[in-house]
Each structure stands twice: as structure tokens, then as C-alpha cells.
Amino acid sequence: MNKMIELLIHQWKEKIRSPFWQKSIWLNIVLGILGTYLMMNVLVIGYFADVILKKIFTDTDVVESFARILFYYFLIDLIFRFVAQQIPTLSIQPYLTLPIPKNKLLHYPLIKSVSSFINVLALLLILPFFVKVICSTYPPLFCLTWIITVLSLIATNNFVNFSLKKYFSKRPLLIMLLLAIVGLVIYLDVNKFISFSLVFSADLLNIAKLPILVLIPMMIVILSYYIGYNLLKKNAYIEDLQISQRNNSANLSFLSQYGEIGNLMSTEIKMILRNKRPKSLLFFSPIFLAYGFIFYKGPDIDNYMILIFMGFFLTAAFGVIYGQYSFSWESSYFDSYIANKISPFNYVKSKYLLFAVTSVTCFIITLPYALISYKIAFINAAMLLYNIGISSIMLLLFCTYNTSRIDLGRSQFMNYQGTGFTQFVSIIPVLGFPITVYGVFNYFNMPQYSIYVLGLIGFIAIVFNKYLLQVVERQFVKRKYKMALGFRQI
Amino acid sequence: MIQINNLKKAYGKKVVLSIDELTINEHELVGIVGNNGAGKTTMLSLILDLIEPSRGSVKSKDQLVSKVDDWKNYTGSYLNEGFLIPFLTPLEFLEFIGKLHGLNRTDVLTFINENAVFYAEDITSKKYIRELSAGNKNKVGILASMLCSPEILILDEPFSNLDPSSQSWLKSKLKKLNDEGVTIMISSHDLKQVTDVCSRILLIENGIIVKDKNTNAETLDELESYFNIN
């Protein structure tokens, strides 16, 4: 156990001595405040859950309705964990030749994962309800088995996520399938086709009433832990397998005909597809395209501000989120780009074109929203022009102030490496300008004309993009030394 | 070919390099030696316009390297892993560099075949560069620097992490390239390699060139004496 504590201390030191922690104190403070605020909110929801549930489900026992909510919670929690929960990854290589039993090194990340912030949130949600409602209503043995079962489900989600991340992150299509299955289960339950939540709620109560059955969820926890442990143990073998099975896909040879720009775009696309961080961005960005189902309904369909915002977002979601880290993506080999025969103009233009291609792709994918209202298609087309013409240039200009290195091998989610002041500030003019244009025209009761203006501005910018890109190029050349210096800091 | 004038690099108050004047002539094979932190890599980085000088200038063929990019057409270089693109296979990386200079896949494969003794691994392997050993990474970087028949070749510690036969090959290759007219600058901690290969030695200490002389039979002894090596 002493060795385990030593490993915990080492990981803490690794975290606080990382360049990101030391260079971005203010960001960590902001995140800390947000995290605390989130915890307080969850605690309050947990405490008043009985009141909330009584108001929503007036004719259902509050314990049963809480259990049914837990069903949805655990499903969504599993997906959320996969997306957001970081697996503790103390690099074990330096320890492999030391007199530390290997199984201790393998147990470490699993045990450490229990202290995840997401688990803390789960406890803050469930414990207040347990103390306030369950303990005051049911006998002690019932309460004990109920809480053990629920804690077992939290732990199971934790360890199953571990296995999912280790196994499925190399198979993103399976992740999409998992998401689809979860979505289907929720859909079937909400629409009362199959009441999974009712079954879950009944089972939870049955286990609590018959204590011996608590062994089932406990054994599931042990099984999920064991599966995670074995996956870790086999990790090296799995990686070897990955190399030999690799088919080095992404045949982008067609881009060669476009000269240096095509060469650079081809390399950047390979970078996206072959590295965890940009790849996870790519595979989860389609989720943003589904936001239309939330916003394109009811009175919002006539609200031009919502329509402009959605048009901006749907046609540039991936472009903006990915584009905010332009140049930083190449941080680990930036020296290669500036020492080799690569024209700065072509480098900048290749990024602009990639932004344009992704924006057009998003626009085409979201065209079916026009079936909800024809206005959507026109507005999105105008915002597409604006994004390609203006947003891309603005982002590239701001990105010349990126100086933080990005480790391409780590997942994007809850990973703030490379994030700095630039990412927060850049979105203000990029999104603020169209909103301002809308505001001006709305003041004169002509909100619809803002669409034409934004589309026209975008179109003009596309026509003159060569000159705008030259501005970016000059800025890049001016800033390249500072960028290179920042990117070299590991 | 390369002219350095009044060049200085400082980080805050700490001056890491200060060279009043230095000229690297065409067809020279220059070795740069010095202790760790002496300023060898800083000097090469300034020549390659990777860092901004605090003062002074570097010219290549009478053109400022910081203002005009023409030098990239005829300069090959490899300083460290930061020059490699980690998620490309060695062949993809060489093709990428080759395309920048107008070479096609066939040209690249021909080059690799001509130098197959050096990079003995299967160049068509699906391993990414980040998965290679340190030595093989070095080899890929060195090959990439030579791929486009440069007029100037700049290498930082090229012999490090190389096995003995590869070191021997590289020594011969550098001499051959120099005989063909390539101007070469290498830095190294291996005094014997450097004195065997180079026609001129620059010794840097605390950012200053303390010795600049043509190599002769006594150079190795002088350097070993300077570094207190028995």
C-alpha cells in the first residue's frame, strides 16, 4: 500500500509540475471555480430531488421515480464518462525495472479512477437523497443494501468505462454503435414502448428488500474490475497487434495533384486520423450537427438570432473547435515546417481550405433541416459563406498567438492542454460579429436583412481571400519564432 | 556561403551565443564541438532561422535567412526529433519532404535503395516514426536531410544513437558529399569522429567561439587536452 501511495504522490507531482499547470494557473483557477459551482448545484439537486420528483411525477412513489431517474442517469453517465473521464495514466515505464510488483502498477490506474470527479458528482447527487428520504423511510438493512447496490452501479460504470476506453477508443465505429444503442433504449423507454426504467426500478427495490441479492451487483463490480485489469495486463500485446493490423488508410494521393497545398492538407488529414486528440474531436463532432433537433422547433424557428447562431454553429462546429488550435496541432514538428521548404502562404492556405471543406461538408449534412423550414437552408448557406470567408481568417489570425504545445496522443475531452487565452478571446469576434450585425438590423426591425449582409460579407471575403490570407501570412511570419519557442516546451 | 555577423542570442540577461563574425565557405566540412550547453545547437538553430537572434544576422549566399526563404531550396538539415512528423511512416515522411522539392515516389525509393545500407529496416513498414527506436528516428531524419541533394547540409549530433556500422557509413557519406561539393556543418561530442571527418573545427564555450582552426594531425590531441580527456 505504501508503494501505491508513492505512485499517487508521483502522479500528483506530475500533474502540478506539468508546463500546462504552471503556465495556465488562471485557467486552472477558473476550472476550479466552475467545478465547485457544478458540485454545489448537483448537491442541491440531490437534496431537493424528492421535492422535484414529487412535482414531476405526482402519482408515483418518490423512491420509485428516483430509481427510474437513476436508470437514465447510469446510461448517460456511462457515455459521459467515456467522453469526459480521464483514465489515470502515470507513465509506468520508469517503474518497470524497479522492485515494484507489476500487478501493483496495473492496479494503480484502476484504483485511482475511483477518485474521479465524475464519481464525486454521482455521490453528491445520490447521497443527499439517500440520507434524507431512504434512511428516514426504510429500515436500516434495506437502506444498507440499497446504497451498496447503487454504489456498485457507480463503480461498475467506472470500471466498464475503463475497459471501453482501452478497447473501443481504437474502434470508434463501435463507440457510435454504443451511443446509438443507448439512444434507442432511452427513446423506447421515454415513449413507453419498452419500460426499461420500470424494470430497473423494480429490481433495485427487490435487491434492497432481499439483502442476499446485493451479491449480484457486487460481483458485477468485481467482474468489471477484473476485465479492466486484464485489459491493462494485455495492453502491450494489443498495441503490437495494432501495428501489424494497420493498413495505413486514408489514401489521400489525389491531393498530390494540388502541389504543396495538397501535400500539406494530406499530412494534416493524416494527423487528424492517426492521433487520438484530433481524431476524438472528429468522431464526436457529428453530435453537434444534431443540435438542430433541439433548437429548430417551436417559436425558435422564427427567431433570427437563434437561426443565425445555429447556422454559424452547424456550418462551423468542427472547423471552429478544431481551428482554434491551428498551428498548435503541428507543435511537436513545427520546427520541421519552418526549417523545410514550405511556403508560409501555402501553409496558411492549406488550413483555410481544410476549414472550408469541413464547413461545406457540415452544411451538406445539415441540409435536411430545411425540411423543417426553408429559411434554415438559406440562413445556413449565408452563414457558410460568412464562416468560410471571415471566421476562418479571424481564427487563423488569433491562432498565431497559440504557443502551447499539444500532445496529439491524449484524448480531447477534459484535456485543456494547448488551451489558453486565445481560445477564449477568439470566439468573441468570430461569433460576436454576426450577432452584432443581427442586433443592428433587429433594432430597425429588419432582422432578416442581417442574413443577406452576413452572406454578402462572407462572399466578398471569399473573393478576396488571397489578400486576407496574405495578412495572415505576414502575421504568421512575424509570430513564428514565439510560436516555435512555445511549442518546444514539453 | 554562410556569413554570420555580430550575432547574439540572449534569454533575458543570459547570453547563450555571441559571435562577432564567422564565415563558412563553400565546400567546407565544419565540425562544431563544445560542452553541453555551450551554444552549438543554438548556433545551428539561428542559421536555420528556427530562433530569432537578439542581435545580428545570418546570411546564406548573401541573403538574410530571416527575410528570404530561398536558402530552404538548397539546405538540408536535421537537428532533433522535432524535425520528424511522428504519425507518418518513414516512407511517407520522406515522400512528404521529397514532394516539397519536386521529387516523386520513384525518386524517393531510388534514394532509399541507394542508401539501404544505412536504413536497414523495411522502409515500407507500417510503423509510424514515433514507434521507431531512437537510432532509427535519427536515421530517418538524416536521410530526409540528404534526400533533396542539398548544397548545404546541417546536422546536430548525427552520430548519436547510431550503431558502429551506421556511424562508419555516415562518416563516409559525409566525406563523399563534401567531395561532391556539399558544404556541411555538424556538431558532435565524438571528438574522434569530428576530427576524422571535418576539415575545420569550431570550438564553442559559453556561447563564444574559442577556437577556429583547420583540422590537422594534432587537432584531436588538442581537443582532448582542452576537454581534459586522457
Coordinates of C-alpha atoms in Angstrom, one line a residue, chain A residues 109-488:
Chain A
P109 CA -4.9 3.3 -12.5
L110 CA -8.0 1.2 -11.7
I111 CA -7.9 2.2 -8.0
K112 CA -7.1 5.8 -8.8
S113 CA -10.0 6.0 -11.2
V114 CA -12.4 5.6 -8.2
S115 CA -11.5 9.1 -7.0
S116 CA -12.6 10.7 -10.3
F117 CA -14.6 13.9 -10.2
I118 CA -17.4 12.2 -12.0
N119 CA -17.7 9.7 -9.2
V120 CA -17.7 12.5 -6.7
L121 CA -20.6 14.1 -8.6
A122 CA -22.5 10.9 -8.5
L123 CA -22.1 10.7 -4.8
L124 CA -23.2 14.3 -4.4
L125 CA -26.4 13.6 -6.3
I126 CA -27.3 10.3 -4.6
L127 CA -26.2 10.5 -1.0
P128 CA -28.4 13.5 0.0
F129 CA -31.5 11.7 -1.3
F130 CA -30.4 8.5 0.4
V131 CA -29.9 10.2 3.7
K132 CA -33.0 12.5 3.5
V133 CA -35.5 10.1 2.0
I134 CA -34.4 6.4 2.1
C135 CA -33.0 6.4 5.6
S136 CA -36.0 8.2 7.0
T137 CA -38.4 5.8 5.3
Y138 CA -36.9 2.4 5.3
P139 CA -35.3 0.0 7.8
P140 CA -31.5 0.0 8.2
L141 CA -30.9 -3.2 6.3
F142 CA -32.9 -2.0 3.4
C143 CA -31.0 1.2 3.4
L144 CA -27.7 -0.6 3.5
T145 CA -28.4 -2.9 0.6
W146 CA -29.9 0.0 -1.4
I147 CA -26.8 2.1 -1.1
I148 CA -24.5 -0.8 -1.7
T149 CA -26.3 -1.6 -4.9
V150 CA -26.3 2.0 -6.1
L151 CA -22.6 2.4 -5.2
S152 CA -21.9 -0.8 -7.0
L153 CA -23.5 0.6 -10.1
I154 CA -21.4 3.7 -9.9
A155 CA -18.3 1.6 -9.5
T156 CA -19.3 -0.7 -12.4
N157 CA -19.8 2.3 -14.7
N158 CA -16.4 3.5 -13.6
F159 CA -14.6 0.2 -14.4
V160 CA -16.6 -0.5 -17.5
N161 CA -15.7 2.9 -18.8
F162 CA -12.1 1.9 -18.2
S163 CA -12.4 -1.1 -20.4
L164 CA -14.4 0.8 -23.0
K165 CA -11.7 3.4 -23.3
K166 CA -8.9 0.9 -23.6
Y167 CA -10.7 -1.2 -26.1
F168 CA -13.1 0.8 -28.0
S169 CA -11.1 4.0 -28.5
K170 CA -9.3 2.2 -31.3
R171 CA -12.6 1.3 -32.8
P172 CA -14.7 4.5 -33.0
L173 CA -17.5 2.9 -35.0
L174 CA -18.2 0.7 -32.1
I175 CA -18.5 3.8 -29.9
M176 CA -21.0 5.2 -32.3
L177 CA -22.9 1.9 -32.1
L178 CA -22.9 2.1 -28.3
L179 CA -24.2 5.6 -28.5
A180 CA -26.9 4.6 -30.8
I181 CA -28.0 1.7 -28.6
V182 CA -28.1 3.9 -25.5
G183 CA -30.1 6.4 -27.5
L184 CA -32.5 3.7 -28.7
V185 CA -33.0 2.4 -25.1
I186 CA -33.8 5.9 -23.9
Y187 CA -36.1 6.5 -26.8
L188 CA -38.0 3.2 -26.3
D189 CA -38.4 3.9 -22.6
V190 CA -39.4 7.6 -22.8
N191 CA -42.0 6.7 -25.4
K192 CA -43.2 3.8 -23.3
F193 CA -42.5 1.1 -25.9
I194 CA -40.4 -0.9 -23.5
S195 CA -40.2 0.3 -19.9
F196 CA -36.6 -0.5 -19.1
S197 CA -36.6 2.1 -16.3
L198 CA -39.6 0.4 -14.6
V199 CA -37.8 -2.9 -14.6
F200 CA -34.6 -1.3 -13.3
S201 CA -36.5 0.4 -10.5
A202 CA -38.3 -2.8 -9.5
D203 CA -35.1 -4.7 -9.5
L204 CA -33.4 -2.1 -7.3
L205 CA -36.2 -2.3 -4.8
N206 CA -36.2 -6.2 -4.9
I207 CA -32.5 -6.3 -4.2
A208 CA -32.9 -3.8 -1.3
K209 CA -35.7 -6.0 0.1
L210 CA -33.8 -9.2 -0.2
P211 CA -30.3 -8.4 1.0
I212 CA -28.6 -11.6 -0.3
L213 CA -29.2 -10.4 -3.8
V214 CA -26.8 -7.5 -3.2
L215 CA -24.1 -10.0 -4.0
I216 CA -25.2 -9.7 -7.7
P217 CA -24.2 -6.0 -8.2
M218 CA -21.1 -6.6 -6.0
M219 CA -20.0 -9.4 -8.2
I220 CA -20.6 -7.3 -11.3
V221 CA -18.2 -4.7 -9.8
I222 CA -15.6 -7.3 -9.2
L223 CA -16.1 -8.7 -12.7
S224 CA -15.8 -5.3 -14.4
Y225 CA -12.7 -4.6 -12.3
Y226 CA -11.2 -7.9 -13.3
I227 CA -11.9 -7.3 -17.0
G228 CA -10.2 -3.8 -16.8
Y229 CA -7.2 -5.3 -15.0
N230 CA -6.8 -8.0 -17.6
L231 CA -7.0 -5.5 -20.5
L232 CA -4.3 -3.5 -18.8
K233 CA -2.2 -6.6 -18.4
K234 CA -2.5 -7.4 -22.1
N235 CA -2.0 -3.8 -23.2
A236 CA 1.4 -4.3 -24.8
Y237 CA 0.2 -7.2 -26.9
I238 CA -2.8 -5.2 -28.1
E239 CA -0.5 -2.4 -29.2
D240 CA 1.7 -4.8 -31.2
L241 CA -1.4 -6.2 -32.8
Q242 CA -2.4 -2.7 -33.8
I243 CA 0.8 -2.1 -35.8
S244 CA 0.6 -5.3 -37.8
Q245 CA -3.1 -4.8 -38.5
R246 CA -2.7 -1.2 -39.5
N247 CA -3.5 -0.7 -43.1
N248 CA -2.3 2.9 -43.1
S249 CA -5.6 4.0 -44.6
A250 CA -6.5 7.5 -45.8
N251 CA -5.4 7.1 -49.3
L252 CA -5.1 10.8 -50.0
S253 CA -2.8 10.5 -53.0
F254 CA -5.4 12.5 -55.0
L255 CA -4.3 15.6 -53.1
S256 CA -0.8 15.4 -54.6
Q257 CA -2.1 17.0 -57.8
Y258 CA -2.6 20.2 -55.8
G259 CA 1.1 20.7 -55.2
E260 CA 2.4 21.9 -51.9
I261 CA -1.0 22.8 -50.5
G262 CA -2.3 19.4 -51.3
N263 CA 0.7 17.9 -49.7
L264 CA 0.1 19.9 -46.5
M265 CA -3.6 19.1 -46.4
S266 CA -2.9 15.4 -46.9
T267 CA -0.5 15.5 -44.0
E268 CA -2.9 17.4 -41.8
I269 CA -5.7 14.9 -42.6
K270 CA -3.4 12.1 -41.7
M271 CA -2.6 13.9 -38.5
I272 CA -6.3 14.1 -37.6
L273 CA -6.9 10.4 -38.4
R274 CA -3.8 9.0 -36.8
N275 CA -3.8 10.8 -33.5
K276 CA -6.1 10.4 -30.5
R277 CA -6.8 14.0 -29.8
P278 CA -7.9 15.3 -33.2
K279 CA -9.5 12.0 -34.0
S280 CA -11.7 12.1 -31.0
L281 CA -12.7 15.7 -32.0
L282 CA -13.6 14.4 -35.5
F283 CA -15.6 11.4 -34.4
F284 CA -17.7 13.3 -31.8
S285 CA -18.4 16.5 -33.8
P286 CA -21.3 14.8 -35.7
I287 CA -23.1 15.1 -32.3
F288 CA -23.0 18.9 -32.7
L289 CA -24.8 18.6 -36.0
A290 CA -27.8 17.0 -34.2
Y291 CA -28.3 20.2 -32.1
G292 CA -30.8 21.3 -34.8
F293 CA -33.3 18.9 -33.4
I294 CA -33.2 20.8 -30.1
F295 CA -33.2 24.3 -31.5
Y296 CA -35.2 24.1 -34.7
K297 CA -38.6 23.9 -33.2
G298 CA -41.5 25.8 -31.8
P299 CA -41.2 29.6 -31.7
D300 CA -37.4 29.5 -32.1
I301 CA -38.0 28.7 -35.8
D302 CA -38.9 32.4 -36.3
N303 CA -36.2 33.8 -34.1
Y304 CA -33.5 35.0 -36.4
M305 CA -30.9 35.3 -33.6
I306 CA -31.3 31.6 -32.9
L307 CA -31.3 30.7 -36.6
I308 CA -28.1 32.8 -37.2
F309 CA -26.4 31.2 -34.2
M310 CA -27.4 27.7 -35.3
G311 CA -26.4 28.5 -38.9
F312 CA -23.0 29.6 -37.6
F313 CA -22.6 26.6 -35.3
L314 CA -23.8 23.9 -37.7
T315 CA -21.6 25.0 -40.6
A316 CA -18.5 25.6 -38.5
A317 CA -18.7 23.4 -35.4
F318 CA -15.8 21.2 -36.3
G319 CA -14.0 23.9 -38.1
V320 CA -14.1 26.3 -35.1
I321 CA -13.4 23.8 -32.4
Y322 CA -10.5 22.2 -34.4
G323 CA -9.5 25.5 -35.9
Q324 CA -9.0 27.2 -32.6
Y325 CA -5.8 25.1 -32.2
S326 CA -4.4 25.8 -35.7
F327 CA -0.6 25.6 -35.7
S328 CA -0.7 24.0 -32.3
W329 CA -1.6 20.7 -33.8
E330 CA 1.8 20.8 -35.5
S331 CA 3.6 21.9 -32.4
S332 CA 5.6 18.6 -32.0
Y333 CA 7.0 19.0 -35.5
F334 CA 6.7 22.8 -36.1
D335 CA 10.4 23.1 -36.5
S336 CA 10.2 20.7 -39.4
Y337 CA 7.7 23.0 -41.1
I338 CA 9.7 26.2 -40.6
A339 CA 13.1 24.7 -41.5
N340 CA 11.9 23.0 -44.6
K341 CA 10.9 24.3 -48.0
I342 CA 7.3 25.1 -47.0
S343 CA 5.8 28.4 -48.1
P344 CA 4.1 30.2 -45.2
F345 CA 1.4 31.3 -47.5
N346 CA 0.7 27.8 -48.6
Y347 CA 0.8 26.5 -45.0
V348 CA -1.8 29.1 -44.0
K349 CA -3.9 28.5 -47.2
S350 CA -3.9 24.7 -46.6
K351 CA -5.6 25.3 -43.2
Y352 CA -8.1 27.7 -44.7
L353 CA -9.0 25.2 -47.4
L354 CA -9.5 22.4 -44.8
F355 CA -11.8 24.7 -42.8
A356 CA -13.7 25.4 -46.0
V357 CA -14.1 21.8 -46.9
T358 CA -15.3 20.8 -43.4
S359 CA -17.7 23.7 -43.3
V360 CA -19.2 22.7 -46.7
T361 CA -19.4 19.1 -45.6
C362 CA -21.3 20.1 -42.4
F363 CA -23.6 22.3 -44.5
I364 CA -24.5 19.5 -46.8
I365 CA -25.1 17.0 -43.9
T366 CA -27.4 19.5 -42.2
L367 CA -29.4 20.4 -45.4
P368 CA -32.2 18.1 -44.4
Y369 CA -33.1 20.6 -41.6
A370 CA -34.6 22.6 -44.5
L371 CA -37.5 20.2 -44.3
I372 CA -38.4 21.8 -41.0
S373 CA -38.3 25.3 -42.6
Y374 CA -36.9 26.5 -45.9
K375 CA -35.4 29.5 -44.1
I376 CA -32.9 27.3 -42.4
A377 CA -31.3 26.3 -45.7
F378 CA -30.9 30.0 -46.8
I379 CA -29.6 31.1 -43.4
N380 CA -27.2 28.3 -43.1
A381 CA -25.9 29.0 -46.6
A382 CA -25.3 32.6 -45.7
M383 CA -23.5 31.6 -42.5
L384 CA -21.5 29.1 -44.5
L385 CA -20.2 31.9 -46.7
Y386 CA -19.6 34.0 -43.6
N387 CA -17.7 31.2 -41.9
I388 CA -15.5 30.4 -44.9
G389 CA -14.8 34.0 -45.7
I390 CA -14.5 35.6 -42.3
S391 CA -14.5 33.1 -39.4
S392 CA -11.6 31.1 -40.8
I393 CA -9.4 34.2 -41.3
M394 CA -10.2 35.5 -37.8
L395 CA -9.4 32.2 -36.3
L396 CA -6.1 31.8 -38.2
L397 CA -5.1 35.3 -37.1
F398 CA -5.8 34.6 -33.4
C399 CA -4.1 31.2 -33.7
T400 CA -0.8 32.9 -34.5
Y401 CA -0.9 33.7 -30.7
N402 CA -1.0 30.0 -29.9
T403 CA 2.2 29.0 -28.2
S404 CA 1.2 25.9 -26.2
R405 CA 2.2 22.5 -27.3
I406 CA -0.4 19.8 -27.8
D407 CA 0.2 16.2 -27.1
L408 CA -1.6 14.5 -30.0
G409 CA -1.8 11.2 -28.2
R410 CA -4.1 12.2 -25.5
S411 CA -7.9 12.4 -25.7
Q412 CA -9.5 15.7 -26.5
F413 CA -12.1 15.5 -23.7
M414 CA -11.4 17.3 -20.4
N415 CA -8.0 17.9 -21.9
Y416 CA -7.1 21.5 -21.7
Q417 CA -3.5 21.2 -22.9
G418 CA -2.9 23.8 -25.6
T419 CA -5.8 25.9 -24.3
G420 CA -5.1 29.5 -23.4
F421 CA -6.3 33.0 -23.6
T422 CA -6.5 32.8 -27.4
Q423 CA -9.2 30.1 -27.4
F424 CA -11.5 32.1 -25.1
V425 CA -10.9 35.5 -26.8
S426 CA -11.1 34.4 -30.4
I427 CA -14.7 33.3 -30.2
I428 CA -15.8 36.8 -29.2
P429 CA -15.3 38.5 -32.5
V430 CA -15.9 35.3 -34.5
L431 CA -19.4 34.8 -33.1
G432 CA -19.9 38.3 -31.8
F433 CA -19.7 40.0 -35.2
P434 CA -22.7 38.2 -36.7
I435 CA -24.7 38.6 -33.6
T436 CA -23.9 42.4 -33.6
V437 CA -24.9 42.6 -37.3
Y438 CA -28.2 40.9 -36.4
G439 CA -28.6 43.3 -33.4
V440 CA -28.3 46.4 -35.6
F441 CA -30.8 45.2 -38.2
N442 CA -33.1 43.9 -35.5
Y443 CA -33.1 47.4 -33.9
F444 CA -34.5 48.7 -37.2
N445 CA -37.0 45.8 -37.3
M446 CA -35.3 44.2 -40.3
P447 CA -33.6 41.2 -38.8
Q448 CA -33.9 39.2 -42.0
Y449 CA -31.6 41.6 -43.8
S450 CA -28.8 40.7 -41.5
I451 CA -28.7 37.3 -43.2
Y452 CA -28.1 38.9 -46.6
V453 CA -25.4 41.2 -45.2
L454 CA -23.6 38.4 -43.5
G455 CA -23.7 36.2 -46.6
L456 CA -22.5 39.1 -48.7
I457 CA -19.6 39.9 -46.4
G458 CA -18.6 36.3 -46.4
F459 CA -18.9 36.1 -50.2
I460 CA -16.7 39.2 -50.6
A461 CA -14.2 37.8 -48.2
I462 CA -14.0 34.6 -50.2
V463 CA -13.5 36.5 -53.4
F464 CA -10.6 38.5 -51.8
N465 CA -9.3 35.6 -49.7
K466 CA -5.9 35.8 -51.3
Y467 CA -5.3 39.2 -49.8
L468 CA -6.8 38.2 -46.5
L469 CA -4.5 35.1 -46.4
Q470 CA -1.5 37.3 -47.1
V471 CA -2.4 39.3 -44.0
V472 CA -2.5 36.0 -42.0
E473 CA 0.8 35.0 -43.6
R474 CA 2.5 38.2 -42.6
Q475 CA 1.2 37.8 -39.0
F476 CA 2.4 34.2 -39.0
V477 CA 5.9 35.1 -40.2
K478 CA 6.1 37.8 -37.5
R479 CA 5.0 35.4 -34.8
K480 CA 6.6 32.2 -35.9
Y481 CA 9.6 32.5 -33.6
K482 CA 7.5 32.9 -30.5
M483 CA 5.2 30.1 -31.6
A484 CA 8.2 27.8 -32.2
L485 CA 9.7 28.7 -28.8
G486 CA 6.4 27.9 -27.0
F487 CA 5.9 24.7 -28.9
R488 CA 9.3 23.4 -28.0

